[in-house]
Short mmCIF file of C-alpha atoms in Angstrom, two decimals:
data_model
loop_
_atom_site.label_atom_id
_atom_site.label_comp_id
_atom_site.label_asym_id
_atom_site.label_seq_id
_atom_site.Cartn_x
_atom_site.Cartn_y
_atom_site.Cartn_z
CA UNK A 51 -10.80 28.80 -47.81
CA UNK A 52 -8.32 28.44 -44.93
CA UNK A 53 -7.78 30.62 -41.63
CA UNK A 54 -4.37 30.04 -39.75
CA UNK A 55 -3.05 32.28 -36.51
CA UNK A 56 -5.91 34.88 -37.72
CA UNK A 57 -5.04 35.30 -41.24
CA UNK A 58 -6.81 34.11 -44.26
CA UNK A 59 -4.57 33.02 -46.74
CA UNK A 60 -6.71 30.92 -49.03
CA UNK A 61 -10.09 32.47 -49.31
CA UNK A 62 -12.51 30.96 -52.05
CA UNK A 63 -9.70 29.44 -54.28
CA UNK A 64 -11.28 27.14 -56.89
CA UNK A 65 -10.31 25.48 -59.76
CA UNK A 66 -10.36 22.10 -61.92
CA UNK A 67 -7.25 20.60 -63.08
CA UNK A 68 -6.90 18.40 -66.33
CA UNK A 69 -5.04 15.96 -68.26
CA UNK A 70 -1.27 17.08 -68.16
CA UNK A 71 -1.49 20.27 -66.55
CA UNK A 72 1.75 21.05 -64.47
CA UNK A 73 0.71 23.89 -62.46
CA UNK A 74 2.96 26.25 -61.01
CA UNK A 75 1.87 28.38 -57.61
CA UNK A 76 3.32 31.83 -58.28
CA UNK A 77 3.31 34.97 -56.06
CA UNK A 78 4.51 36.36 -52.75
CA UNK A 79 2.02 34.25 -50.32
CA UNK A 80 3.93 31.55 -50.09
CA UNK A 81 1.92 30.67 -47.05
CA UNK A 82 -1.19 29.77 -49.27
CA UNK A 83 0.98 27.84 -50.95
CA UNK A 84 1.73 25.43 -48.21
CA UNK A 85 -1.82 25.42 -46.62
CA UNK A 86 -3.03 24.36 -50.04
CA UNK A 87 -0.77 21.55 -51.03
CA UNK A 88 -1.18 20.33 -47.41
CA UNK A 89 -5.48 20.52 -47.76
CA UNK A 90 -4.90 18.87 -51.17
CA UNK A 91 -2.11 16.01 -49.42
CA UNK A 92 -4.70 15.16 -46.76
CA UNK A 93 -2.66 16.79 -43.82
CA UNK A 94 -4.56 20.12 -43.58
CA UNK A 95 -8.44 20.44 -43.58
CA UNK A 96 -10.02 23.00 -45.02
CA UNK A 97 -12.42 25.78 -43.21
CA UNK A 98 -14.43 26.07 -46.23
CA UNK A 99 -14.81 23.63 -49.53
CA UNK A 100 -13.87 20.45 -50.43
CA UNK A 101 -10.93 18.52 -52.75
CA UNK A 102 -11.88 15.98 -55.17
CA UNK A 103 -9.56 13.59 -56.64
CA UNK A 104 -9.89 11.31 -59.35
CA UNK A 105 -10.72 7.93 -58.98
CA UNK A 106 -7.25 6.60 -60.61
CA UNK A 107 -5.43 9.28 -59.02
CA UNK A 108 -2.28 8.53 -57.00
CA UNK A 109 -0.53 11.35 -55.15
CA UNK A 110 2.90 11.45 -53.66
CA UNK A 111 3.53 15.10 -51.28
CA UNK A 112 7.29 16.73 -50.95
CA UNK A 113 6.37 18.78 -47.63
CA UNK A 114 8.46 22.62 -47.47
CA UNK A 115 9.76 21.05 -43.97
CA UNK A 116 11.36 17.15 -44.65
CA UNK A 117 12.44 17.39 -40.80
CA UNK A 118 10.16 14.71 -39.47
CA UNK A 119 11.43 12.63 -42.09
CA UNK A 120 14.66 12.44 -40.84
CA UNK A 121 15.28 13.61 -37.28
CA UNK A 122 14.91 9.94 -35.75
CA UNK A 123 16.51 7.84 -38.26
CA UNK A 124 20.00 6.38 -37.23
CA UNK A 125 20.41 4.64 -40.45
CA UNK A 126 22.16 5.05 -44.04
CA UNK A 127 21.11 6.92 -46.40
CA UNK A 128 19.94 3.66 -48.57
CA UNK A 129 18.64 1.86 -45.60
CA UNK A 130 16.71 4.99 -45.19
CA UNK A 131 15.24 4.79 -48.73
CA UNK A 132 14.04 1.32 -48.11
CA UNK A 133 11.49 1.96 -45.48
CA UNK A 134 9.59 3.57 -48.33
CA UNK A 135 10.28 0.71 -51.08
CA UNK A 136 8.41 -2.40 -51.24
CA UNK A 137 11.34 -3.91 -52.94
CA UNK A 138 14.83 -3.18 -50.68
CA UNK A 139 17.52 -4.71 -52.95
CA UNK A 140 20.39 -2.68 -52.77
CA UNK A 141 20.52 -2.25 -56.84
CA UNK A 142 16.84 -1.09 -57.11
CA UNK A 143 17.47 1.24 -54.08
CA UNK A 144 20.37 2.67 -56.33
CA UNK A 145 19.03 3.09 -59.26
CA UNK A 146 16.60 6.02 -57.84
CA UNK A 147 19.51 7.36 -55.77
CA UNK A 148 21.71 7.53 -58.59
CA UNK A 149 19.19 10.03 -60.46
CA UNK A 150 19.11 12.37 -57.81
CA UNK A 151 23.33 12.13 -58.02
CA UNK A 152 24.04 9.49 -55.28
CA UNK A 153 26.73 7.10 -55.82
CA UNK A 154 29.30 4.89 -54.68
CA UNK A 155 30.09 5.46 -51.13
CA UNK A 156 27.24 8.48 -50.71
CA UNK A 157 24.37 5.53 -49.93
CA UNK A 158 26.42 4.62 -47.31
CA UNK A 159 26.37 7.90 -45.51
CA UNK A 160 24.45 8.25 -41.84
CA UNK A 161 21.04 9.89 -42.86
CA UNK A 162 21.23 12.20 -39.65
CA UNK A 163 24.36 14.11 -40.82
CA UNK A 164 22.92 15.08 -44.43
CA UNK A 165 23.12 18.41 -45.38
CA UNK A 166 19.69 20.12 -46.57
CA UNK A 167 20.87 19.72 -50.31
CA UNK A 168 21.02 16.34 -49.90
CA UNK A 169 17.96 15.73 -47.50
CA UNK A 170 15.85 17.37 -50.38
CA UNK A 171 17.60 15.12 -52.71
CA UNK A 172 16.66 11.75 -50.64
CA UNK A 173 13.35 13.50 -50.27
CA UNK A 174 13.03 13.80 -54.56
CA UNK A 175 14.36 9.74 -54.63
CA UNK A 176 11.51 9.08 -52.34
CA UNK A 177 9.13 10.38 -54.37
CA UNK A 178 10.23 9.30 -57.62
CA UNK A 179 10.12 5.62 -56.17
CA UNK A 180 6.22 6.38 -55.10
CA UNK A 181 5.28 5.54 -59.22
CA UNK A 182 2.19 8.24 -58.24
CA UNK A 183 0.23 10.00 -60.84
CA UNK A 184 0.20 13.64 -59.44
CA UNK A 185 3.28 14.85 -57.22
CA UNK A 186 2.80 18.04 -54.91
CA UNK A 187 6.15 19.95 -54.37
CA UNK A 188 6.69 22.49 -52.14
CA UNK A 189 9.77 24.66 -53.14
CA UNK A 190 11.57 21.38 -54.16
CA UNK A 191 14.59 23.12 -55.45
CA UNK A 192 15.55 24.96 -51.91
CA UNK A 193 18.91 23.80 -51.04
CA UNK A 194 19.79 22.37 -53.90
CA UNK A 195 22.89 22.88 -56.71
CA UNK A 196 22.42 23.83 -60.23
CA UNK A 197 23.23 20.19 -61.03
CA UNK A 198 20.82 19.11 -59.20
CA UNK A 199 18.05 21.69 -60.09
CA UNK A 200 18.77 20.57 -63.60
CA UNK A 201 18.78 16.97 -63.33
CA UNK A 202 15.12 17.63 -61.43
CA UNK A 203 13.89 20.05 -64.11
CA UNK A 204 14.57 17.46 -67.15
CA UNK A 205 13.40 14.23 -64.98
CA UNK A 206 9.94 16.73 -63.77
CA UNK A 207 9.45 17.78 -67.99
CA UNK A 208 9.38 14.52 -68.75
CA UNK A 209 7.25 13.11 -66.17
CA UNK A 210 4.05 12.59 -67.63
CA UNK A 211 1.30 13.07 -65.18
CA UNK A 212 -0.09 15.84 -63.20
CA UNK A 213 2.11 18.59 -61.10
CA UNK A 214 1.30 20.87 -58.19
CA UNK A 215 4.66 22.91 -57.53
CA UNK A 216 5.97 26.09 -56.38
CA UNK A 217 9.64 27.15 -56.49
CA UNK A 218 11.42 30.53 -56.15
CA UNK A 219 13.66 29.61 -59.23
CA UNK A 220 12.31 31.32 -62.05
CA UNK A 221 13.76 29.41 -64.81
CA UNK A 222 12.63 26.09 -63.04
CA UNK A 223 9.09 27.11 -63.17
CA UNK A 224 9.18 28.63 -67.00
CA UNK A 225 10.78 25.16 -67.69
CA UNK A 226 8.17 22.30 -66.50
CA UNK A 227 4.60 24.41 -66.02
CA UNK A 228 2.13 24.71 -68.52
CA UNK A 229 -0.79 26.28 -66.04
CA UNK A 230 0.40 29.29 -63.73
CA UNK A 231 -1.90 29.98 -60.69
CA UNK A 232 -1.72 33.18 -58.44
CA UNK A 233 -3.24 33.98 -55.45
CA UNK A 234 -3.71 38.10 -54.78
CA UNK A 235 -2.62 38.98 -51.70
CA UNK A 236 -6.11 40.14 -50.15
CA UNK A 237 -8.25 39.35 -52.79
CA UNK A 238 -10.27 35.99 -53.05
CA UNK A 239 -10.18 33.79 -55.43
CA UNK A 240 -7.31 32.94 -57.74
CA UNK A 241 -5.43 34.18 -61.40
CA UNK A 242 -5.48 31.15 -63.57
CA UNK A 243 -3.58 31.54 -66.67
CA UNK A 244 -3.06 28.46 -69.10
CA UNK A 245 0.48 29.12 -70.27
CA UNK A 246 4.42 29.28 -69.11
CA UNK A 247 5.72 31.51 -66.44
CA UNK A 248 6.88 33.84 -69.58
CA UNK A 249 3.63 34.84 -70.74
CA UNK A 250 2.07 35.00 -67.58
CA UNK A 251 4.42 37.78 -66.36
CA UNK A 252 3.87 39.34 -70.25
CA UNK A 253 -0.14 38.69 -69.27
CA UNK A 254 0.04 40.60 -65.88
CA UNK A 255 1.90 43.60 -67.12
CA UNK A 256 -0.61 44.01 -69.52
CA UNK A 257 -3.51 44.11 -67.43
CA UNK A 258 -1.53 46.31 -65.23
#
């Protein structure tokens, strides 16, 4: 359960997550959203409960807000990329740049005049590069182009361990999740329905 400025917007959320589930976050309290991935990336506590991980478990967060990430960096865009890369070769720095639709010249742009599309796309290279087990995104695909949402979408399908995401583009969730969770505005707990974003909407209207 978490509190913030008065409101409750997790409140006795629970659940266990298995081998290969990609869960998708779905609903208008997009607020619980956030305070959740944070609690479950370490940068949030909760006021109630605890998060377990795994013992092999590896996590790598993509934060709603990438602002810190960037606002002090007088860099490129690769030399940016390297401060999270134990190897900085220029090639190997490419190679994850190029899958988020970086090349030629675009490494060499300044970081600080990026545009949001591309931020988020630096953001997705940074966390490809990470080589973690479970990834928590937080409305990855704002800002970016249908190329781009694509070129996430297929690279996110095949990826083959766990996924914490939420996204207002529809398609992109019915796509990748295999697990849709809700959280009722108001009401505790959580719907947890093993499934795509299809049936899940099929599901509710029938229990409506």
């Amino acid at each position: 359960s978490k509190t913030i400025d008065g409101v409750k917007v997790l409140d006795k959320v629970s659940f266990i997550v298995g081998h290969g589930d990609k869960i998708a976050f779905v609903g208008d309290n997009e607020n619980a959203h956030t305070a959740l991935f944070k609690i479950l990336a370490g940068e949030m506590e909760p006021d109630e409960g605890t998060v377990k991980w795994g013992q092999t478990a590896t996590f790598s967060y993509f934060p709603k807000d990438n602002t810190r990430f960037f606002q002090d960096f007088d860099g490129t865009l690769i030399e940016w990329l390297s401060q999270f890369s134990h190897d900085t070769t220029e090639t190997y720095l490419r190679g994850f740049l190029g899958r988020m639709l970086f090349s030629g010249d675009d490494v060499y742009k300044p970081a600080k005049v990026l545009s949001g599309g591309e931020k988020v796309r630096c953001m997705l290279s940074r966390l490809m590069m990470s080589k973690a087990n479970a990834l928590i995104l937080d409305q990855p695909t704002d800002h970016l182009d249908l190329e781009s949402i694509t070129a996430l979408s297929n690279g996110l399908q095949a990826y083959p361990g766990n996924l914490f995401f939420a996204s207002h583009d529809h398609q992109f969730i019915d796509e990748i999740a295999n697990r849709i969770i809700e959280f009722p505005l108001g009401k505790p707990g959580c719907l947890d329905y093993e499934g795509n974003f299809e049936d899940f909407l099929q599901w509710k209207r029938g229990r409506a």
